[in-house]
Amino acid sequence: NAEQQALKEKEKGSWTQLSHAEKVALYRLQFHETFAEMNRRSNEWKTVMGGVFFFFGFTALLIWWQRVYVFPKKPVTLTDEWKAQQLQRILDM
């Protein structure tokens, strides 16, 4: 870039002759970011948390679907009525 080359030539001279904007432009040519810009927080955590919650929700839906449509019904031996009758049979022995 012609502007950048001219600024680089001007840099070789006295820095007191450079304006503030030219000094900032030279800094940007060398470093691209200020220290504050380099250390600012990113918003990547929002994307990560969104992905985590999406997969939690998907997993919950998958578990619900399996309980409703895949897993067999509970056996009759687990009902309270059956357990009470079983206890009565044991006590009657």
PDB file of C-alpha atoms in Angstrom:
ATOM      1  CA  ASN A   1       0.000   0.000   0.000  1.00  0.00           C
ATOM      2  CA  ALA A   2       1.368   3.395  -0.994  1.00  0.00           C
ATOM      3  CA  GLU A   3       0.098   5.128   2.162  1.00  0.00           C
ATOM      4  CA  GLN A   4       1.768   2.574   4.388  1.00  0.00           C
ATOM      5  CA  GLN A   5       5.051   2.835   2.499  1.00  0.00           C
ATOM      6  CA  ALA A   6       4.996   6.628   2.801  1.00  0.00           C
ATOM      7  CA  LEU A   7       4.269   6.324   6.516  1.00  0.00           C
ATOM      8  CA  LYS A   8       7.162   3.870   6.929  1.00  0.00           C
ATOM      9  CA  GLU A   9       9.504   6.352   5.230  1.00  0.00           C
ATOM     10  CA  LYS A  10       8.233   9.143   7.475  1.00  0.00           C
ATOM     11  CA  GLU A  11       8.823   6.880  10.495  1.00  0.00           C
ATOM     12  CA  LYS A  12      12.555   6.875   9.803  1.00  0.00           C
ATOM     13  CA  GLY A  13      12.666  10.622  10.462  1.00  0.00           C
ATOM     14  CA  SER A  14      11.902  12.510  13.660  1.00  0.00           C
ATOM     15  CA  TRP A  15       8.919  11.177  15.583  1.00  0.00           C
ATOM     16  CA  THR A  16       8.101  14.669  16.844  1.00  0.00           C
ATOM     17  CA  GLN A  17       7.086  15.515  13.273  1.00  0.00           C
ATOM     18  CA  LEU A  18       4.497  12.699  13.239  1.00  0.00           C
ATOM     19  CA  SER A  19       0.913  13.456  14.181  1.00  0.00           C
ATOM     20  CA  HIS A  20      -0.941  11.363  16.746  1.00  0.00           C
ATOM     21  CA  ALA A  21      -3.003   9.692  13.987  1.00  0.00           C
ATOM     22  CA  GLU A  22       0.185   8.751  12.129  1.00  0.00           C
ATOM     23  CA  LYS A  23       1.693   7.260  15.292  1.00  0.00           C
ATOM     24  CA  VAL A  24      -1.474   5.233  15.833  1.00  0.00           C
ATOM     25  CA  ALA A  25      -1.396   4.081  12.186  1.00  0.00           C
ATOM     26  CA  LEU A  26       2.238   2.987  12.599  1.00  0.00           C
ATOM     27  CA  TYR A  27       1.326   1.114  15.781  1.00  0.00           C
ATOM     28  CA  ARG A  28      -1.514  -0.610  13.933  1.00  0.00           C
ATOM     29  CA  LEU A  29       0.831  -1.596  11.106  1.00  0.00           C
ATOM     30  CA  GLN A  30       3.144  -3.289  13.577  1.00  0.00           C
ATOM     31  CA  PHE A  31       0.766  -4.822  16.145  1.00  0.00           C
ATOM     32  CA  HIS A  32      -2.755  -4.855  14.574  1.00  0.00           C
ATOM     33  CA  GLU A  33      -4.425  -4.768  18.042  1.00  0.00           C
ATOM     34  CA  THR A  34      -3.997  -2.756  21.215  1.00  0.00           C
ATOM     35  CA  PHE A  35      -3.302  -4.532  24.491  1.00  0.00           C
ATOM     36  CA  ALA A  36      -6.888  -3.894  25.641  1.00  0.00           C
ATOM     37  CA  GLU A  37      -8.315  -5.295  22.400  1.00  0.00           C
ATOM     38  CA  MET A  38      -6.069  -8.325  22.673  1.00  0.00           C
ATOM     39  CA  ASN A  39      -7.203  -9.066  26.244  1.00  0.00           C
ATOM     40  CA  ARG A  40     -10.925  -8.456  25.841  1.00  0.00           C
ATOM     41  CA  ARG A  41     -13.221 -11.346  26.590  1.00  0.00           C
ATOM     42  CA  SER A  42     -14.705 -13.339  23.773  1.00  0.00           C
ATOM     43  CA  ASN A  43     -18.331 -14.435  23.608  1.00  0.00           C
ATOM     44  CA  GLU A  44     -17.422 -17.992  22.666  1.00  0.00           C
ATOM     45  CA  TRP A  45     -18.692 -19.276  26.027  1.00  0.00           C
ATOM     46  CA  LYS A  46     -22.242 -18.450  24.930  1.00  0.00           C
ATOM     47  CA  THR A  47     -21.920 -20.725  21.911  1.00  0.00           C
ATOM     48  CA  VAL A  48     -20.416 -23.502  24.023  1.00  0.00           C
ATOM     49  CA  MET A  49     -23.157 -23.266  26.654  1.00  0.00           C
ATOM     50  CA  GLY A  50     -25.808 -23.194  23.932  1.00  0.00           C
ATOM     51  CA  GLY A  51     -24.385 -26.405  22.495  1.00  0.00           C
ATOM     52  CA  VAL A  52     -24.228 -28.047  25.920  1.00  0.00           C
ATOM     53  CA  PHE A  53     -27.857 -27.173  26.709  1.00  0.00           C
ATOM     54  CA  PHE A  54     -28.957 -28.314  23.242  1.00  0.00           C
ATOM     55  CA  PHE A  55     -27.401 -31.737  23.790  1.00  0.00           C
ATOM     56  CA  PHE A  56     -28.855 -31.952  27.326  1.00  0.00           C
ATOM     57  CA  GLY A  57     -32.292 -31.279  25.875  1.00  0.00           C
ATOM     58  CA  PHE A  58     -31.793 -33.762  23.044  1.00  0.00           C
ATOM     59  CA  THR A  59     -30.634 -36.411  25.522  1.00  0.00           C
ATOM     60  CA  ALA A  60     -33.667 -35.787  27.745  1.00  0.00           C
ATOM     61  CA  LEU A  61     -36.001 -36.179  24.761  1.00  0.00           C
ATOM     62  CA  LEU A  62     -34.234 -39.390  23.751  1.00  0.00           C
ATOM     63  CA  ILE A  63     -34.561 -40.847  27.263  1.00  0.00           C
ATOM     64  CA  TRP A  64     -38.248 -39.871  27.417  1.00  0.00           C
ATOM     65  CA  TRP A  65     -38.885 -41.468  24.009  1.00  0.00           C
ATOM     66  CA  GLN A  66     -37.161 -44.688  25.117  1.00  0.00           C
ATOM     67  CA  ARG A  67     -39.193 -44.863  28.318  1.00  0.00           C
ATOM     68  CA  VAL A  68     -42.456 -44.382  26.444  1.00  0.00           C
ATOM     69  CA  TYR A  69     -41.884 -46.482  23.307  1.00  0.00           C
ATOM     70  CA  VAL A  70     -38.904 -48.801  23.841  1.00  0.00           C
ATOM     71  CA  PHE A  71     -38.724 -50.058  27.419  1.00  0.00           C
ATOM     72  CA  PRO A  72     -41.299 -52.667  28.467  1.00  0.00           C
ATOM     73  CA  LYS A  73     -43.964 -51.894  31.050  1.00  0.00           C
ATOM     74  CA  LYS A  74     -43.083 -52.557  34.691  1.00  0.00           C
ATOM     75  CA  PRO A  75     -43.892 -56.094  35.819  1.00  0.00           C
ATOM     76  CA  VAL A  76     -46.983 -56.642  37.925  1.00  0.00           C
ATOM     77  CA  THR A  77     -44.786 -57.895  40.775  1.00  0.00           C
ATOM     78  CA  LEU A  78     -43.644 -54.300  41.438  1.00  0.00           C
ATOM     79  CA  THR A  79     -47.128 -52.929  42.219  1.00  0.00           C
ATOM     80  CA  ASP A  80     -48.037 -52.073  45.812  1.00  0.00           C
ATOM     81  CA  GLU A  81     -50.985 -54.477  45.685  1.00  0.00           C
ATOM     82  CA  TRP A  82     -48.759 -57.405  44.681  1.00  0.00           C
ATOM     83  CA  LYS A  83     -46.194 -56.526  47.355  1.00  0.00           C
ATOM     84  CA  ALA A  84     -48.913 -56.440  50.026  1.00  0.00           C
ATOM     85  CA  GLN A  85     -50.248 -59.830  48.903  1.00  0.00           C
ATOM     86  CA  GLN A  86     -46.724 -61.278  48.871  1.00  0.00           C
ATOM     87  CA  LEU A  87     -46.098 -60.007  52.400  1.00  0.00           C
ATOM     88  CA  GLN A  88     -49.404 -61.540  53.520  1.00  0.00           C
ATOM     89  CA  ARG A  89     -48.451 -64.912  51.970  1.00  0.00           C
ATOM     90  CA  ILE A  90     -45.102 -64.804  53.784  1.00  0.00           C
ATOM     91  CA  LEU A  91     -46.793 -64.002  57.103  1.00  0.00           C
ATOM     92  CA  ASP A  92     -49.380 -66.761  56.597  1.00  0.00           C
ATOM     93  CA  MET A  93     -46.704 -69.426  56.220  1.00  0.00           C
TER      94      MET A  93
END
